[in-house]
mmCIF file of C-alpha atoms and ligand atoms in Angstrom:
data_model
loop_
_atom_site.group_PDB
_atom_site.id
_atom_site.type_symbol
_atom_site.label_atom_id
_atom_site.label_comp_id
_atom_site.label_asym_id
_atom_site.label_seq_id
_atom_site.Cartn_x
_atom_site.Cartn_y
_atom_site.Cartn_z
ATOM 1 C CA MET A 1108 51.216 -67.088 9.992
ATOM 2 C CA GLU A 1109 50.995 -71.051 8.937
ATOM 3 C CA ILE A 1110 47.275 -72.190 8.935
ATOM 4 C CA SER A 1111 46.132 -75.745 8.940
ATOM 5 C CA TYR A 1112 44.013 -76.576 6.153
ATOM 6 C CA ASN A 1113 41.141 -77.498 8.935
ATOM 7 C CA MET A 1114 41.485 -74.466 10.795
ATOM 8 C CA LEU A 1115 39.941 -72.847 7.648
ATOM 9 C CA LEU A 1116 36.761 -74.514 8.176
ATOM 10 C CA GLU A 1117 36.771 -74.083 11.747
ATOM 11 C CA ASN A 1118 37.334 -70.433 11.867
ATOM 12 C CA ASN A 1119 34.489 -70.187 9.213
ATOM 13 C CA LYS A 1120 32.035 -71.999 11.297
ATOM 14 C CA ALA A 1121 32.957 -69.548 14.108
ATOM 15 C CA TRP A 1122 32.904 -66.542 11.952
ATOM 16 C CA ALA A 1123 29.223 -67.624 10.891
ATOM 17 C CA THR A 1124 27.846 -68.146 14.462
ATOM 18 C CA LEU A 1125 29.584 -64.664 15.537
ATOM 19 C CA LYS A 1126 28.010 -62.976 12.780
ATOM 20 C CA ARG A 1127 24.483 -64.231 13.298
ATOM 21 C CA ASN A 1128 24.968 -63.822 16.888
ATOM 22 C CA ASN A 1129 25.906 -59.995 16.342
ATOM 23 C CA THR A 1130 23.429 -59.527 13.249
ATOM 24 C CA PRO A 1131 20.230 -62.215 13.523
ATOM 25 C CA ASN A 1132 18.963 -61.387 9.775
ATOM 26 C CA PHE A 1133 23.035 -60.994 8.706
ATOM 27 C CA PHE A 1134 22.491 -64.299 5.987
ATOM 28 C CA ASN A 1135 19.074 -64.137 5.501
ATOM 29 C CA LYS A 1136 19.211 -60.523 3.926
ATOM 30 C CA LEU A 1137 22.641 -61.483 1.978
ATOM 31 C CA SER A 1138 21.037 -64.564 0.965
ATOM 32 C CA LYS A 1139 18.136 -62.755 -0.988
ATOM 33 C CA GLY A 1140 20.555 -60.825 -3.447
ATOM 34 C CA GLN A 1141 23.356 -58.094 -3.667
ATOM 35 C CA SER A 1142 23.438 -54.120 -4.550
ATOM 36 C CA PRO A 1143 26.921 -53.420 -4.113
ATOM 37 C CA GLU A 1144 27.531 -49.714 -5.145
ATOM 38 C CA TYR A 1145 31.469 -51.011 -6.160
ATOM 39 C CA LEU A 1146 33.597 -52.783 -8.694
ATOM 40 C CA TRP A 1147 36.791 -53.643 -7.459
ATOM 41 C CA ILE A 1148 39.637 -54.650 -10.301
ATOM 42 C CA GLY A 1149 42.277 -55.868 -7.936
ATOM 43 C CA CYS A 1150 45.550 -57.576 -8.067
ATOM 44 C CA SER A 1151 45.422 -61.310 -7.074
ATOM 45 C CA ASP A 1152 48.194 -60.728 -4.211
ATOM 46 C CA SER A 1153 47.058 -62.348 -0.985
ATOM 47 C CA ARG A 1154 48.079 -59.265 0.675
ATOM 48 C CA VAL A 1155 45.526 -56.851 -0.621
ATOM 49 C CA PRO A 1156 42.013 -58.466 0.357
ATOM 50 C CA GLU A 1157 39.282 -55.305 -0.704
ATOM 51 C CA ASN A 1158 36.809 -55.865 2.056
ATOM 52 C CA GLU A 1159 39.467 -55.623 4.868
ATOM 53 C CA ILE A 1160 41.542 -52.749 3.936
ATOM 54 C CA THR A 1161 38.360 -50.771 3.047
ATOM 55 C CA GLY A 1162 36.224 -51.507 5.954
ATOM 56 C CA THR A 1163 33.619 -53.057 3.508
ATOM 57 C CA LYS A 1164 31.451 -56.273 4.312
ATOM 58 C CA PRO A 1165 30.198 -58.867 2.342
ATOM 59 C CA GLY A 1166 27.216 -57.536 -0.154
ATOM 60 C CA GLU A 1167 29.243 -54.198 -0.844
ATOM 61 C CA ILE A 1168 32.035 -55.029 -2.991
ATOM 62 C CA PHE A 1169 32.100 -56.596 -6.612
ATOM 63 C CA VAL A 1170 34.840 -58.136 -7.284
ATOM 64 C CA HIS A 1171 37.658 -59.143 -9.989
ATOM 65 C CA ARG A 1172 40.834 -60.082 -9.523
ATOM 66 C CA ASN A 1173 43.704 -61.236 -11.556
ATOM 67 C CA ILE A 1174 47.610 -60.608 -11.788
ATOM 68 C CA ALA A 1175 48.669 -57.286 -11.726
ATOM 69 C CA ASN A 1176 44.912 -55.603 -11.987
ATOM 70 C CA MET A 1177 44.837 -55.701 -15.538
ATOM 71 C CA VAL A 1178 42.053 -54.702 -17.683
ATOM 72 C CA VAL A 1179 42.466 -56.890 -21.111
ATOM 73 C CA HIS A 1180 39.964 -56.225 -23.996
ATOM 74 C CA SER A 1181 39.816 -59.364 -24.902
ATOM 75 C CA ASP A 1182 39.672 -60.850 -21.519
ATOM 76 C CA MET A 1183 35.903 -62.906 -21.582
ATOM 77 C CA ASN A 1184 36.380 -62.772 -17.656
ATOM 78 C CA LEU A 1185 36.844 -59.260 -17.054
ATOM 79 C CA LEU A 1186 34.332 -58.275 -19.725
ATOM 80 C CA SER A 1187 31.394 -60.371 -18.455
ATOM 81 C CA VAL A 1188 32.454 -59.148 -14.790
ATOM 82 C CA LEU A 1189 32.131 -55.602 -16.014
ATOM 83 C CA SER A 1190 28.962 -56.300 -18.005
ATOM 84 C CA TYR A 1191 27.328 -57.681 -15.023
ATOM 85 C CA ALA A 1192 28.277 -54.790 -12.216
ATOM 86 C CA VAL A 1193 27.536 -52.166 -14.886
ATOM 87 C CA ASP A 1194 24.379 -52.902 -17.237
ATOM 88 C CA VAL A 1195 22.907 -55.352 -14.014
ATOM 89 C CA LEU A 1196 23.931 -54.050 -10.673
ATOM 90 C CA LYS A 1197 24.638 -50.901 -11.809
ATOM 91 C CA VAL A 1198 27.726 -49.789 -9.517
ATOM 92 C CA LYS A 1199 28.281 -46.001 -9.187
ATOM 93 C CA HIS A 1200 32.222 -46.351 -8.943
ATOM 94 C CA ILE A 1201 34.598 -48.676 -10.426
ATOM 95 C CA ILE A 1202 38.104 -48.978 -8.365
ATOM 96 C CA VAL A 1203 40.878 -50.319 -10.207
ATOM 97 C CA CYS A 1204 43.594 -50.839 -7.127
ATOM 98 C CA GLY A 1205 47.184 -51.879 -7.687
ATOM 99 C CA HIS A 1206 50.012 -52.029 -4.999
ATOM 100 C CA TYR A 1207 53.364 -51.078 -4.790
ATOM 101 C CA GLY A 1208 55.939 -53.810 -4.710
ATOM 102 C CA CYS A 1209 53.366 -55.973 -6.767
ATOM 103 C CA GLY A 1210 55.146 -59.127 -8.338
ATOM 104 C CA GLY A 1211 53.508 -58.878 -11.899
ATOM 105 C CA VAL A 1212 54.580 -55.642 -12.603
ATOM 106 C CA ILE A 1213 58.538 -56.471 -11.264
ATOM 107 C CA ALA A 1214 58.195 -59.504 -13.585
ATOM 108 C CA ALA A 1215 57.153 -57.478 -16.420
ATOM 109 C CA MET A 1216 60.478 -55.225 -15.981
ATOM 110 C CA SER A 1217 62.953 -57.999 -16.247
ATOM 111 C CA ASN A 1218 63.493 -59.834 -19.750
ATOM 112 C CA LYS A 1219 63.324 -63.189 -17.440
ATOM 113 C CA GLN A 1220 60.914 -66.051 -19.450
ATOM 114 C CA TYR A 1221 58.465 -67.101 -17.098
ATOM 115 C CA GLY A 1222 56.463 -69.307 -18.975
ATOM 116 C CA LEU A 1223 52.857 -69.046 -20.050
ATOM 117 C CA ILE A 1224 52.145 -65.976 -18.025
ATOM 118 C CA ASP A 1225 54.728 -63.874 -20.169
ATOM 119 C CA ASN A 1226 51.670 -63.512 -22.406
ATOM 120 C CA TRP A 1227 49.839 -61.634 -19.689
ATOM 121 C CA LEU A 1228 52.782 -59.816 -18.568
ATOM 122 C CA ARG A 1229 53.108 -58.251 -22.315
ATOM 123 C CA HIS A 1230 50.230 -55.924 -21.395
ATOM 124 C CA ILE A 1231 52.544 -54.408 -18.638
ATOM 125 C CA LYS A 1232 55.201 -53.790 -21.071
ATOM 126 C CA ASP A 1233 53.221 -52.070 -23.400
ATOM 127 C CA VAL A 1234 52.611 -49.738 -20.506
ATOM 128 C CA TYR A 1235 56.193 -49.448 -19.817
ATOM 129 C CA ARG A 1236 56.753 -48.771 -23.797
ATOM 130 C CA HIS A 1237 53.771 -45.916 -23.702
ATOM 131 C CA HIS A 1238 55.532 -44.274 -20.942
ATOM 132 C CA HIS A 1239 59.331 -45.197 -21.367
ATOM 133 C CA ILE A 1240 61.032 -41.512 -21.457
ATOM 134 C CA GLU A 1241 59.434 -40.833 -18.157
ATOM 135 C CA LEU A 1242 60.252 -44.280 -17.052
ATOM 136 C CA ASP A 1243 63.694 -44.374 -18.226
ATOM 137 C CA SER A 1244 64.657 -41.246 -16.745
ATOM 138 C CA ILE A 1245 64.059 -42.583 -12.928
ATOM 139 C CA ALA A 1246 67.312 -44.015 -11.802
ATOM 140 C CA ASP A 1247 66.315 -45.988 -9.000
ATOM 141 C CA GLU A 1248 65.115 -49.110 -9.518
ATOM 142 C CA GLU A 1249 62.558 -49.293 -6.997
ATOM 143 C CA GLN A 1250 61.277 -45.959 -7.600
ATOM 144 C CA ARG A 1251 60.922 -46.945 -11.677
ATOM 145 C CA THR A 1252 59.063 -49.819 -10.436
ATOM 146 C CA ASN A 1253 56.648 -48.008 -8.689
ATOM 147 C CA ARG A 1254 56.159 -45.417 -10.965
ATOM 148 C CA LEU A 1255 55.233 -48.183 -13.967
ATOM 149 C CA ILE A 1256 52.665 -49.367 -11.080
ATOM 150 C CA GLU A 1257 51.025 -46.272 -10.944
ATOM 151 C CA LEU A 1258 51.023 -45.945 -14.686
ATOM 152 C CA ASN A 1259 49.503 -49.486 -15.400
ATOM 153 C CA VAL A 1260 46.892 -48.424 -12.766
ATOM 154 C CA ILE A 1261 46.333 -45.016 -15.050
ATOM 155 C CA GLU A 1262 45.943 -46.927 -18.161
ATOM 156 C CA GLN A 1263 43.706 -49.503 -16.740
ATOM 157 C CA VAL A 1264 41.231 -47.026 -15.518
ATOM 158 C CA HIS A 1265 41.642 -45.599 -18.787
ATOM 159 C CA ASP A 1266 40.993 -49.207 -20.639
ATOM 160 C CA LEU A 1267 38.109 -49.002 -18.393
ATOM 161 C CA GLY A 1268 36.840 -46.021 -19.940
ATOM 162 C CA ILE A 1269 37.143 -46.993 -23.600
ATOM 163 C CA THR A 1270 35.061 -50.122 -23.514
ATOM 164 C CA SER A 1271 31.414 -49.789 -25.244
ATOM 165 C CA ILE A 1272 30.020 -51.037 -21.389
ATOM 166 C CA VAL A 1273 31.275 -47.902 -19.872
ATOM 167 C CA GLN A 1274 30.414 -45.609 -22.489
ATOM 168 C CA ASN A 1275 27.049 -47.109 -22.942
ATOM 169 C CA ALA A 1276 26.341 -46.586 -19.312
ATOM 170 C CA TRP A 1277 27.562 -42.703 -19.845
ATOM 171 C CA SER A 1278 25.428 -42.666 -22.598
ATOM 172 C CA ARG A 1279 22.311 -43.088 -20.929
ATOM 173 C CA ASN A 1280 23.340 -41.038 -18.204
ATOM 174 C CA GLN A 1281 24.052 -43.841 -15.616
ATOM 175 C CA PRO A 1282 26.379 -42.377 -12.838
ATOM 176 C CA LEU A 1283 29.632 -44.350 -12.718
ATOM 177 C CA HIS A 1284 33.042 -42.947 -12.344
ATOM 178 C CA ILE A 1285 36.181 -44.994 -12.527
ATOM 179 C CA HIS A 1286 39.225 -44.284 -10.115
ATOM 180 C CA GLY A 1287 42.794 -45.656 -9.689
ATOM 181 C CA TRP A 1288 44.171 -46.407 -6.620
ATOM 182 C CA VAL A 1289 47.541 -47.946 -5.354
ATOM 183 C CA TYR A 1290 47.969 -49.487 -2.094
ATOM 184 C CA GLY A 1291 50.451 -49.569 0.344
ATOM 185 C CA LEU A 1292 52.242 -52.894 1.384
ATOM 186 C CA GLU A 1293 54.260 -51.269 3.828
ATOM 187 C CA ASN A 1294 51.755 -48.846 5.371
ATOM 188 C CA GLY A 1295 48.890 -50.468 4.572
ATOM 189 C CA ILE A 1296 47.968 -46.948 3.451
ATOM 190 C CA ILE A 1297 46.074 -46.317 -0.298
ATOM 191 C CA ASN A 1298 47.208 -43.680 -2.617
ATOM 192 C CA ASP A 1299 44.277 -42.066 -4.391
ATOM 193 C CA LEU A 1300 46.036 -41.371 -8.118
ATOM 194 C CA GLU A 1301 43.152 -38.866 -8.838
ATOM 195 C CA VAL A 1302 42.708 -40.309 -12.236
ATOM 196 C CA THR A 1303 39.014 -40.234 -12.185
ATOM 197 C CA PHE A 1304 37.172 -40.805 -15.420
ATOM 198 C CA LYS A 1305 33.692 -39.699 -15.167
ATOM 199 C CA CYS A 1306 32.298 -39.447 -18.882
ATOM 200 C CA SER A 1307 33.028 -39.761 -22.655
ATOM 201 C CA LYS A 1308 34.797 -36.386 -22.683
ATOM 202 C CA ASP A 1309 37.727 -37.647 -20.284
ATOM 203 C CA LEU A 1310 38.224 -39.940 -23.254
ATOM 204 C CA HIS A 1311 40.598 -39.148 -26.089
ATOM 205 C CA ALA A 1312 38.703 -38.346 -29.217
ATOM 206 C CA ILE A 1313 39.485 -41.846 -31.226
ATOM 207 C CA TYR A 1314 37.915 -43.771 -28.794
ATOM 208 C CA GLN A 1315 34.457 -41.310 -28.360
ATOM 209 C CA LEU A 1316 31.489 -43.768 -29.701
ATOM 210 C CA ASN A 1317 28.380 -41.964 -31.549
ATOM 211 C CA TYR A 1318 25.104 -42.296 -29.720
HETATM 212 CO CO1 CO B 1437 50.233 -57.565 -7.496
#
């Protein structure tokens, strides 16, 4: 599995040649601009490469990845990506994709200190607290972790829906669906949690903005 640093650059040259040979205008076309229909919010985990697992190509998915695929309202990075994707690129779907066996969620379930990252993982602990009755009733630790991984994705879908960025898009009738998925590291299969948000009515009244 080990790959040398130099090999990355060698592979790149070979890849670029192959692409050019198969599709002569491949780079020329991409260099003119992008119009992806999807925004992907995924985990930074190296085992969940969005293009590869969805059979998509360069130019087809706009991407934001962080530890445990979180939507944190004060995260300027996430908000900037979201705003650009929704307001400028006008993506039609936002996909929050978590994955079973997520190290971030596993770490959040323990009481151990990890350093700076504890402040990030705390958002996952908040999800646990919201759902503690359901989660505490699951005796098996792996099953409990997997359920928290699913609930965490569902919460992030919700947290995207309540942003002013997404609500403003809906208010101007821009088609925009937000989905929650969980990828299985063991089998490569994506589990669609079917928690799609597509209009302000899908939100609790307290979050709905006036227009
Ligand atoms: Co992860």
